[in-house]
Coordinates of C-alpha atoms in Angstrom, one line a residue:
Chain A
M1 CA -120.8 -181.7 -22.2
N2 CA -119.2 -179.9 -25.0
R3 CA -120.8 -176.9 -26.7
N4 CA -120.6 -176.2 -30.4
D5 CA -120.0 -172.6 -31.6
L6 CA -123.6 -172.4 -32.9
L7 CA -126.7 -174.5 -33.0
I8 CA -125.8 -176.7 -36.0
P9 CA -128.0 -176.0 -39.0
A10 CA -129.2 -179.2 -40.6
I11 CA -131.1 -180.3 -43.7
V12 CA -133.8 -182.7 -43.0
R13 CA -135.3 -185.1 -45.5
A14 CA -138.5 -186.6 -44.4
S15 CA -139.9 -188.0 -47.6
P16 CA -138.5 -188.5 -51.1
E17 CA -141.6 -186.9 -52.5
R18 CA -141.4 -183.8 -50.4
P19 CA -138.9 -180.9 -50.5
E20 CA -136.1 -180.9 -48.0
L21 CA -136.7 -179.1 -44.7
W22 CA -134.3 -177.5 -42.3
G23 CA -133.7 -176.9 -38.7
R24 CA -131.0 -176.7 -36.0
L25 CA -129.6 -179.4 -33.8
A26 CA -129.9 -178.3 -30.2
S27 CA -128.0 -181.3 -29.0
L28 CA -126.0 -184.1 -30.6
S29 CA -124.6 -187.4 -29.4
P30 CA -123.6 -190.6 -31.2
Q31 CA -126.9 -192.1 -30.3
E32 CA -129.4 -189.2 -30.5
A33 CA -130.1 -185.6 -31.3
E34 CA -132.6 -182.9 -30.8
L35 CA -133.8 -180.9 -33.8
I36 CA -135.5 -177.5 -33.5
T37 CA -137.5 -176.9 -36.6
Q38 CA -140.5 -174.9 -37.8
F39 CA -141.7 -177.9 -39.7
A40 CA -143.9 -180.6 -38.3
L41 CA -142.4 -184.1 -38.2
P42 CA -144.6 -186.8 -36.9
A43 CA -143.3 -189.2 -34.3
G44 CA -142.1 -192.5 -35.8
R45 CA -141.1 -191.0 -39.0
V46 CA -137.7 -191.9 -40.3
V47 CA -135.7 -188.9 -41.5
T48 CA -132.2 -188.2 -42.8
L49 CA -130.1 -185.4 -41.6
S50 CA -127.2 -183.6 -43.4
F51 CA -125.0 -181.3 -41.4
E52 CA -121.5 -180.2 -40.7
F53 CA -119.8 -181.0 -37.5
A54 CA -116.2 -181.0 -36.2
G55 CA -115.0 -180.0 -39.7
E56 CA -116.7 -183.1 -41.2
K57 CA -119.8 -183.3 -43.4
F58 CA -122.4 -185.8 -42.3
E59 CA -124.7 -186.7 -45.1
D60 CA -128.0 -188.6 -44.9
V61 CA -127.7 -189.7 -41.3
R62 CA -130.7 -191.9 -40.6
A63 CA -132.8 -191.2 -37.6
R64 CA -136.2 -191.9 -36.2
V65 CA -138.4 -189.2 -34.7
T66 CA -139.3 -190.5 -31.3
R67 CA -141.3 -187.4 -30.2
A68 CA -141.9 -183.9 -31.5
P69 CA -143.5 -181.6 -28.9
R70 CA -144.3 -178.1 -29.9
D71 CA -142.9 -175.2 -27.9
P72 CA -144.9 -172.0 -27.1
D73 CA -143.4 -170.3 -30.1
G74 CA -144.7 -172.9 -32.5
Y75 CA -141.4 -174.6 -33.2
Y76 CA -141.0 -178.4 -32.9
A77 CA -138.3 -179.9 -30.6
C78 CA -137.9 -183.2 -32.3
A79 CA -136.1 -186.0 -30.5
L80 CA -134.2 -188.2 -32.9
A81 CA -132.6 -191.6 -32.4
F82 CA -129.9 -192.5 -34.9
L83 CA -130.5 -195.8 -36.5
D84 CA -127.3 -196.7 -38.4
A85 CA -124.5 -198.2 -36.3
G86 CA -121.8 -197.1 -38.8
Q87 CA -123.1 -193.6 -38.8
R88 CA -123.1 -193.6 -35.0
D89 CA -119.5 -194.7 -34.9
G90 CA -118.7 -191.8 -37.2
L91 CA -120.5 -189.4 -34.9
R92 CA -118.7 -190.8 -31.9
A93 CA -115.4 -190.3 -33.5
A94 CA -116.3 -186.7 -34.4
V95 CA -117.5 -186.0 -30.9
L96 CA -114.3 -187.4 -29.4
R97 CA -112.3 -185.2 -31.7
V98 CA -113.9 -182.0 -30.4
S99 CA -114.2 -183.3 -26.8
P100 CA -111.9 -181.4 -24.4
F101 CA -111.0 -184.7 -22.7
S102 CA -109.8 -186.4 -25.9
P103 CA -106.0 -187.0 -26.1
P104 CA -104.1 -184.6 -28.4
R105 CA -103.2 -185.8 -31.9
Chain B
M1 CA -147.0 -153.6 -27.1
P2 CA -144.3 -155.8 -28.5
P3 CA -141.1 -154.2 -29.8
P4 CA -141.1 -153.3 -33.5
V5 CA -139.7 -155.5 -36.3
Q6 CA -138.0 -154.2 -39.3
I7 CA -138.7 -155.6 -42.8
I8 CA -136.3 -154.9 -45.7
C9 CA -138.3 -155.2 -48.9
A10 CA -138.0 -153.2 -52.1
S11 CA -141.1 -154.6 -53.8
E12 CA -144.2 -152.5 -53.1
K13 CA -146.4 -155.5 -53.8
D14 CA -144.5 -157.7 -51.3
R15 CA -144.5 -154.8 -48.7
T16 CA -148.3 -154.5 -49.0
F17 CA -148.7 -158.2 -48.5
L18 CA -146.2 -158.3 -45.6
R19 CA -147.8 -155.3 -43.9
G20 CA -151.1 -157.3 -43.7
V21 CA -149.3 -160.4 -42.4
F22 CA -147.4 -158.7 -39.6
A23 CA -150.5 -156.7 -38.7
A24 CA -152.3 -160.0 -38.2
L25 CA -149.4 -161.2 -36.1
G26 CA -149.9 -158.1 -33.9
A27 CA -146.5 -156.8 -34.8
E28 CA -145.4 -153.2 -35.3
A29 CA -143.6 -153.4 -38.6
V30 CA -141.2 -150.8 -39.9
F31 CA -140.5 -151.1 -43.6
S32 CA -137.3 -150.1 -45.4
A33 CA -136.8 -150.2 -49.1
D34 CA -133.2 -151.3 -49.0
L35 CA -130.3 -152.1 -46.7
N36 CA -129.0 -148.5 -46.6
D37 CA -132.4 -147.2 -45.5
A38 CA -132.6 -150.0 -42.9
L39 CA -129.2 -149.3 -41.4
A40 CA -130.0 -145.6 -41.3
V41 CA -133.1 -146.2 -39.1
L42 CA -131.8 -149.2 -37.2
E43 CA -130.5 -147.2 -34.3
K44 CA -133.7 -145.1 -34.1
T45 CA -136.2 -148.0 -34.5
R46 CA -134.3 -150.5 -32.4
P47 CA -136.2 -153.5 -33.9
A48 CA -136.4 -156.8 -32.1
A49 CA -135.7 -158.6 -35.4
V50 CA -135.1 -157.9 -39.1
F51 CA -136.8 -159.8 -41.9
V52 CA -135.1 -159.6 -45.2
A53 CA -136.9 -160.4 -48.5
D54 CA -135.1 -162.6 -50.8
G55 CA -134.7 -162.0 -54.5
E56 CA -133.6 -158.4 -54.2
E57 CA -130.3 -156.6 -54.3
P58 CA -128.2 -157.0 -52.4
P59 CA -128.8 -160.6 -51.7
P60 CA -129.7 -161.7 -48.2
E61 CA -126.2 -163.1 -47.6
V62 CA -124.8 -159.6 -47.9
Q63 CA -127.5 -157.9 -46.0
L64 CA -127.1 -160.5 -43.3
R65 CA -123.4 -159.8 -43.0
E66 CA -123.9 -156.0 -42.8
L67 CA -126.6 -156.2 -40.3
K68 CA -124.6 -158.6 -38.1
R69 CA -121.7 -156.2 -38.2
V70 CA -123.8 -153.4 -36.8
A71 CA -125.9 -155.5 -34.5
P72 CA -124.3 -158.9 -33.9
F73 CA -127.1 -160.2 -31.7
L74 CA -130.0 -159.0 -33.8
P75 CA -132.1 -161.9 -35.1
V76 CA -132.2 -161.8 -38.9
V77 CA -134.7 -163.9 -40.8
P78 CA -134.5 -164.1 -44.6
L79 CA -137.8 -164.5 -46.4
L80 CA -137.0 -167.1 -49.1
K81 CA -139.0 -166.8 -52.3
R82 CA -138.9 -170.6 -52.6
R83 CA -138.2 -173.5 -50.3
D84 CA -134.5 -174.2 -50.6
A85 CA -133.1 -176.2 -47.7
G86 CA -129.5 -175.9 -48.8
R87 CA -129.7 -172.2 -49.1
A88 CA -131.5 -171.9 -45.8
V89 CA -128.8 -173.9 -44.1
E90 CA -126.1 -171.7 -45.7
L91 CA -127.9 -168.6 -44.5
M92 CA -128.2 -170.1 -41.0
K93 CA -124.5 -170.8 -41.0
A94 CA -123.9 -167.2 -42.0
G95 CA -125.9 -166.1 -38.9
A96 CA -129.5 -166.1 -39.8
L97 CA -131.8 -167.1 -37.1
D98 CA -133.9 -169.2 -39.4
C99 CA -135.4 -168.8 -42.9
A100 CA -139.0 -168.4 -43.8
Q101 CA -140.3 -170.4 -46.6
A102 CA -142.7 -169.2 -49.3
P103 CA -145.5 -168.4 -49.3
W104 CA -145.0 -165.9 -46.4
T105 CA -148.2 -166.6 -44.7
E106 CA -149.2 -165.7 -41.2
E107 CA -149.1 -169.3 -40.2
A108 CA -145.6 -169.7 -41.7
L109 CA -144.2 -166.6 -40.2
R110 CA -145.7 -166.8 -36.7
P111 CA -143.2 -169.3 -35.2
L112 CA -140.2 -167.3 -36.6
Y113 CA -141.7 -164.0 -35.4
R114 CA -142.3 -165.4 -31.9
K115 CA -138.9 -167.1 -31.7
A116 CA -137.1 -163.9 -32.9
L117 CA -138.9 -161.8 -30.2
R118 CA -138.0 -164.3 -27.5
L119 CA -134.3 -164.1 -28.4
T120 CA -134.1 -160.4 -27.9
G121 CA -133.1 -159.1 -24.5
T122 CA -132.6 -160.8 -21.2
A123 CA -135.7 -162.5 -19.9
V124 CA -136.5 -161.4 -16.3
T125 CA -139.1 -163.4 -14.5
L126 CA -139.8 -164.6 -11.1
D127 CA -138.5 -168.2 -11.2
S128 CA -141.7 -169.8 -10.1
N129 CA -140.3 -173.3 -10.6
A130 CA -137.5 -172.6 -8.3
L131 CA -139.9 -171.1 -5.8
R132 CA -142.1 -174.1 -5.9
S133 CA -139.1 -176.4 -5.4
R134 CA -137.9 -174.3 -2.5
R135 CA -141.4 -173.9 -1.1
R136 CA -141.2 -177.3 0.7
S137 CA -137.8 -176.6 2.1
L138 CA -138.9 -173.1 3.1
A139 CA -141.9 -174.5 4.8
L140 CA -139.7 -177.0 6.7
A141 CA -137.3 -174.3 7.7
L142 CA -140.1 -172.1 9.0
A143 CA -141.6 -175.0 10.9
A144 CA -138.2 -175.8 12.4
F145 CA -137.7 -172.1 13.3
F146 CA -141.1 -171.9 15.1
A147 CA -140.5 -175.3 16.8
F148 CA -137.2 -174.1 18.0
A149 CA -138.6 -170.7 19.1
G150 CA -141.3 -172.5 21.0
F151 CA -138.9 -174.9 22.6
A152 CA -136.5 -172.1 23.5
G153 CA -139.3 -170.0 24.9
G154 CA -140.7 -172.9 26.9
F155 CA -137.2 -173.9 28.1
Y156 CA -136.5 -170.3 29.2
Y157 CA -139.9 -170.0 30.9
G158 CA -139.4 -173.2 32.8
F159 CA -135.8 -172.3 33.6
R160 CA -136.9 -169.0 35.0
R161 CA -139.8 -170.5 36.9
F162 CA -138.3 -173.5 38.4
S163 CA -134.7 -172.6 38.8
P164 CA -133.8 -171.0 42.1
K165 CA -133.3 -167.3 42.0
A166 CA -129.8 -166.5 42.8
L167 CA -130.4 -162.8 43.5
Q168 CA -133.0 -161.4 45.9
P169 CA -135.6 -159.0 44.7
H170 CA -134.3 -156.2 47.0
S171 CA -130.7 -156.3 46.0
F172 CA -128.2 -154.0 44.5
L173 CA -125.0 -154.7 42.8
L174 CA -122.0 -152.8 44.0
P175 CA -119.4 -151.2 41.9
Y176 CA -116.7 -152.6 44.1
A177 CA -115.9 -156.2 44.9
H178 CA -115.0 -156.7 48.5
P179 CA -117.5 -155.3 51.1
T180 CA -116.6 -155.9 54.7
G181 CA -119.0 -153.8 56.7
I182 CA -122.4 -152.2 56.4
V183 CA -124.1 -149.5 58.5
I184 CA -127.6 -148.1 57.9
R185 CA -128.2 -144.6 59.2
D186 CA -130.1 -141.5 58.1
G187 CA -131.3 -142.8 54.8
S188 CA -127.9 -143.9 53.8
A189 CA -125.9 -147.1 53.7
L190 CA -122.3 -147.0 54.6
I191 CA -120.2 -149.8 53.2
S192 CA -116.5 -150.5 53.8
D193 CA -114.4 -152.2 51.2
W194 CA -111.1 -153.7 52.1
Y195 CA -109.6 -153.8 48.6
S196 CA -110.3 -150.2 47.8
Q197 CA -109.7 -149.1 51.4
A198 CA -112.7 -146.8 51.4
V199 CA -116.1 -146.2 52.9
Y200 CA -118.9 -145.7 50.4
E201 CA -122.0 -143.8 51.3
H202 CA -125.0 -145.0 49.3
N203 CA -128.5 -143.6 48.9
L204 CA -130.7 -146.1 50.5
K205 CA -133.4 -145.9 47.9
N206 CA -131.5 -146.5 44.7
F207 CA -128.1 -147.3 46.1
G208 CA -126.5 -144.6 44.1
I209 CA -123.2 -143.5 45.6
R210 CA -123.3 -140.2 47.5
R211 CA -119.8 -140.1 48.8
V212 CA -116.6 -142.1 48.8
T213 CA -114.1 -141.6 51.6
S214 CA -110.7 -143.1 51.0
L215 CA -108.9 -144.6 54.1
P216 CA -105.4 -145.3 52.8
E217 CA -104.0 -146.1 56.3
T218 CA -106.6 -148.7 57.0
T219 CA -107.8 -151.9 55.5
P220 CA -111.3 -152.2 56.9
V221 CA -112.5 -155.7 57.7
A222 CA -115.5 -154.8 59.8
M223 CA -117.6 -151.7 60.6
T224 CA -120.3 -150.5 62.9
A225 CA -121.7 -147.2 64.1
T226 CA -123.2 -145.6 67.2
P227 CA -125.2 -142.4 67.0
D228 CA -122.0 -140.4 67.3
F229 CA -119.1 -142.5 66.0
L230 CA -118.0 -144.9 63.4
W231 CA -116.0 -147.9 64.4
L232 CA -113.7 -149.6 61.8
A233 CA -111.8 -152.8 62.4
G234 CA -108.5 -153.3 60.7
T235 CA -106.6 -156.5 59.7
D236 CA -104.4 -156.1 62.7
G237 CA -107.4 -156.5 65.1
V238 CA -107.4 -152.8 66.0
L239 CA -110.7 -151.0 66.0
Q240 CA -110.6 -147.3 65.3
K241 CA -113.1 -144.9 66.6
R242 CA -113.9 -142.2 64.1
L243 CA -116.1 -139.2 63.9
L244 CA -119.1 -139.3 61.5
D245 CA -117.8 -136.3 59.6
A246 CA -116.8 -136.1 55.9
R247 CA -113.5 -137.6 56.4
Y248 CA -114.3 -140.0 59.2
T249 CA -111.6 -138.4 61.4
P250 CA -109.9 -140.9 63.7
V251 CA -110.4 -140.3 67.4
T252 CA -109.1 -143.3 69.2
K253 CA -108.2 -146.8 68.6
T254 CA -108.2 -150.0 70.7
P255 CA -105.2 -152.3 71.2
P256 CA -105.2 -155.3 68.9
L257 CA -108.2 -157.5 69.9
S258 CA -108.1 -161.2 70.1
P259 CA -109.4 -163.0 68.4
R260 CA -109.2 -160.5 65.5
P261 CA -112.7 -159.6 64.6
D262 CA -114.2 -159.5 61.2
S263 CA -117.7 -158.5 62.5
V264 CA -118.6 -155.8 65.0
C265 CA -121.9 -154.4 66.1
Y266 CA -123.4 -152.2 68.8
D267 CA -126.6 -153.2 70.6
G268 CA -127.1 -149.8 72.3
L269 CA -125.3 -150.9 75.5
Y270 CA -122.4 -153.2 74.5
Y271 CA -120.2 -153.9 71.6
W272 CA -120.1 -157.3 70.1
T273 CA -117.2 -158.6 68.0
A274 CA -117.0 -162.0 66.2
D275 CA -114.4 -163.9 64.4
S276 CA -115.7 -166.1 61.7
R277 CA -112.6 -168.3 61.6
T278 CA -112.8 -169.4 65.2
G279 CA -116.5 -168.9 65.7
R280 CA -116.0 -166.8 68.8
I281 CA -118.4 -164.0 69.8
V282 CA -117.1 -161.5 72.3
K283 CA -119.2 -159.1 74.3
R284 CA -117.3 -155.9 75.0
M285 CA -117.5 -152.8 77.2
P286 CA -118.5 -149.5 75.5
N287 CA -115.1 -147.8 76.3
D288 CA -112.3 -146.7 74.0
S289 CA -110.5 -150.1 74.5
L290 CA -113.6 -152.2 74.0
T291 CA -112.6 -154.3 77.0
E292 CA -113.8 -157.9 76.7
L293 CA -116.6 -158.9 79.0
K294 CA -117.4 -162.5 78.0
S295 CA -116.7 -164.8 75.1
F296 CA -119.2 -167.2 73.6
A297 CA -119.1 -170.0 71.0
Y298 CA -121.1 -169.5 68.0
P299 CA -123.9 -172.1 68.2
G300 CA -124.5 -172.5 64.5
G301 CA -122.5 -174.1 61.7
K302 CA -120.2 -171.6 60.0
L303 CA -120.4 -168.0 61.0
S304 CA -120.1 -165.6 58.1
A305 CA -121.2 -162.3 59.5
L306 CA -122.7 -160.9 62.8
T307 CA -124.9 -158.0 63.6
C308 CA -127.1 -157.0 66.4
D309 CA -129.8 -154.5 67.5
K310 CA -131.3 -153.7 70.9
R311 CA -133.1 -157.1 71.0
F312 CA -131.1 -159.8 69.3
L313 CA -127.9 -161.0 67.8
W314 CA -128.2 -162.0 64.1
A315 CA -125.8 -164.2 62.3
A316 CA -125.5 -165.3 58.7
D317 CA -124.5 -168.9 58.6
G318 CA -122.9 -170.1 55.4
S319 CA -123.1 -173.8 56.1
L320 CA -126.7 -173.8 57.3
K321 CA -127.7 -171.3 54.5
S322 CA -129.7 -169.5 57.1
V323 CA -130.0 -166.5 59.4
L324 CA -129.8 -167.4 63.1
K325 CA -131.4 -165.2 65.8
M326 CA -129.6 -165.4 69.1
S327 CA -130.3 -164.0 72.5
L328 CA -128.3 -161.1 73.7
D329 CA -128.3 -162.6 77.2
D330 CA -127.2 -166.0 75.9
P331 CA -125.7 -165.9 72.5
E332 CA -125.1 -169.6 72.5
R333 CA -128.9 -170.1 72.5
V334 CA -130.4 -170.1 69.0
L335 CA -133.8 -168.5 69.2
S336 CA -134.7 -169.1 65.6
R337 CA -133.2 -170.3 62.4
T338 CA -134.5 -169.0 59.0
E339 CA -133.5 -170.2 55.7
L340 CA -131.9 -167.4 53.6
K341 CA -133.0 -167.7 50.0
A342 CA -130.0 -165.8 48.8
Y343 CA -127.9 -168.8 49.6
S344 CA -129.4 -170.5 46.6
S345 CA -126.5 -169.0 44.8
R346 CA -123.7 -171.4 45.6
T347 CA -121.1 -168.7 45.2
L348 CA -122.6 -166.3 47.7
K349 CA -120.4 -165.3 50.6
I350 CA -121.9 -162.9 53.1
T351 CA -119.3 -160.7 54.7
A352 CA -121.3 -158.1 56.6
M353 CA -124.7 -157.6 58.2
A354 CA -126.7 -154.8 59.7
A355 CA -130.1 -154.6 61.4
S356 CA -132.2 -151.5 61.0
G357 CA -135.9 -150.6 60.9
G358 CA -137.2 -154.2 60.9
K359 CA -134.9 -155.3 58.1
L360 CA -131.7 -157.3 57.9
W361 CA -129.2 -155.9 55.5
F362 CA -126.5 -158.2 54.0
A363 CA -123.4 -157.4 52.0
G364 CA -121.3 -160.0 50.3
E365 CA -119.6 -161.4 47.3
D366 CA -121.2 -163.5 44.8
G367 CA -118.8 -164.9 42.2
D368 CA -116.9 -161.9 40.8
R369 CA -119.4 -159.3 41.9
A370 CA -120.5 -157.7 45.2
L371 CA -124.0 -157.0 46.2
V372 CA -126.2 -155.7 49.0
F373 CA -129.7 -157.1 49.7
F374 CA -132.1 -156.9 52.5
E375 CA -134.8 -159.2 54.0
N376 CA -137.5 -158.5 56.4
E377 CA -136.5 -159.5 59.9
P378 CA -137.5 -163.1 60.6
K379 CA -140.2 -163.5 63.2

């Protein structure tokens, strides 16, 4: 497992009618992510994420909220599953770039 | 009482509002009008977190930078005047823990307040989860320990109870290793040792050593005593007659006897010598030469040591593991044979005997140690 320098802040768009929300990504992989946020996101909702990772900007990455349990502090730990195959490939490439086991350029 | 939090807010109206919100949260709030004021009291107040009101000078980005420089791990939460996700993310990239959205209600601030408090300081708790997970293995380990302790105790008890006792109850270990003769007289036990070439006088009650007499010119292989003299047999078959004084002063000595004796005793009238190698028992005259009267064949198995009193000859037999009682008139006739429990030790080698006061005393080697023990005279 690789660790980022900080919990990646991310902008979350849950609905076109509602203002954008925000949170931090506690974990990130090409297939899924965990978002820690103070805002309630119902399970099953499709959201888009925008964040910076490995020197690259990822905009409107589509994901589905699979579950969103609330922690004792009142924050939501939302499990997200990425939906777009192309976006997953981009994430995989970014993860490989920052992975300590990836070959040097 | 939770640790205090610091709020940087210039607006009196906002301070009043926030004072009510944080009071509802149960927080002790310390208010500062600006960043300078906050930095001045930061060291004194030691807040768990700092909440910075947006829309004032300097902007939260600057205040965040200055606060992080002084306290890098201090959680800072900007209170945004409007919901701006982009700005919130930028502030979080700059080091803010999170950003509170307007309106700054108790419900909106509660998660941020709790999360900020949780992030301050090292949490020290009993790890009950780990204890629970280890409970089963701990219980198994305890059960195994008690099972082993029970098994070991039972094994030890059984071993003690059912294994033959190698050492007799009335026995004493000797500080020397090669006893060859034993004499009981006047509350003492005299024991000769061929290796140290000495005679040791022991207290008969506790076998503490009273005296040690060195005999450098003699290697004693057998010993007996009369009321007046001590007789010591050497490796050359010569018996020396000595006074019962402090130095066991030599008086006379016999010519080399044949067979060379390694046991000698006095029955009150005659001397008896025995040679364990050939099994010959010789009756001798009570003169300075110990002239031979008659020779007998030992009637038992393997003669280890011989002694006598006024009534009988007694022999320790290593092959029969017994004590044989023989007639003084006919030593080749066994009057009784009694099993000697000490022979349960397979390494026991009895090298000397004495009969006194209804008891038979034995001296010998058992492995790498020497011992003395006594038994009641067999009936």
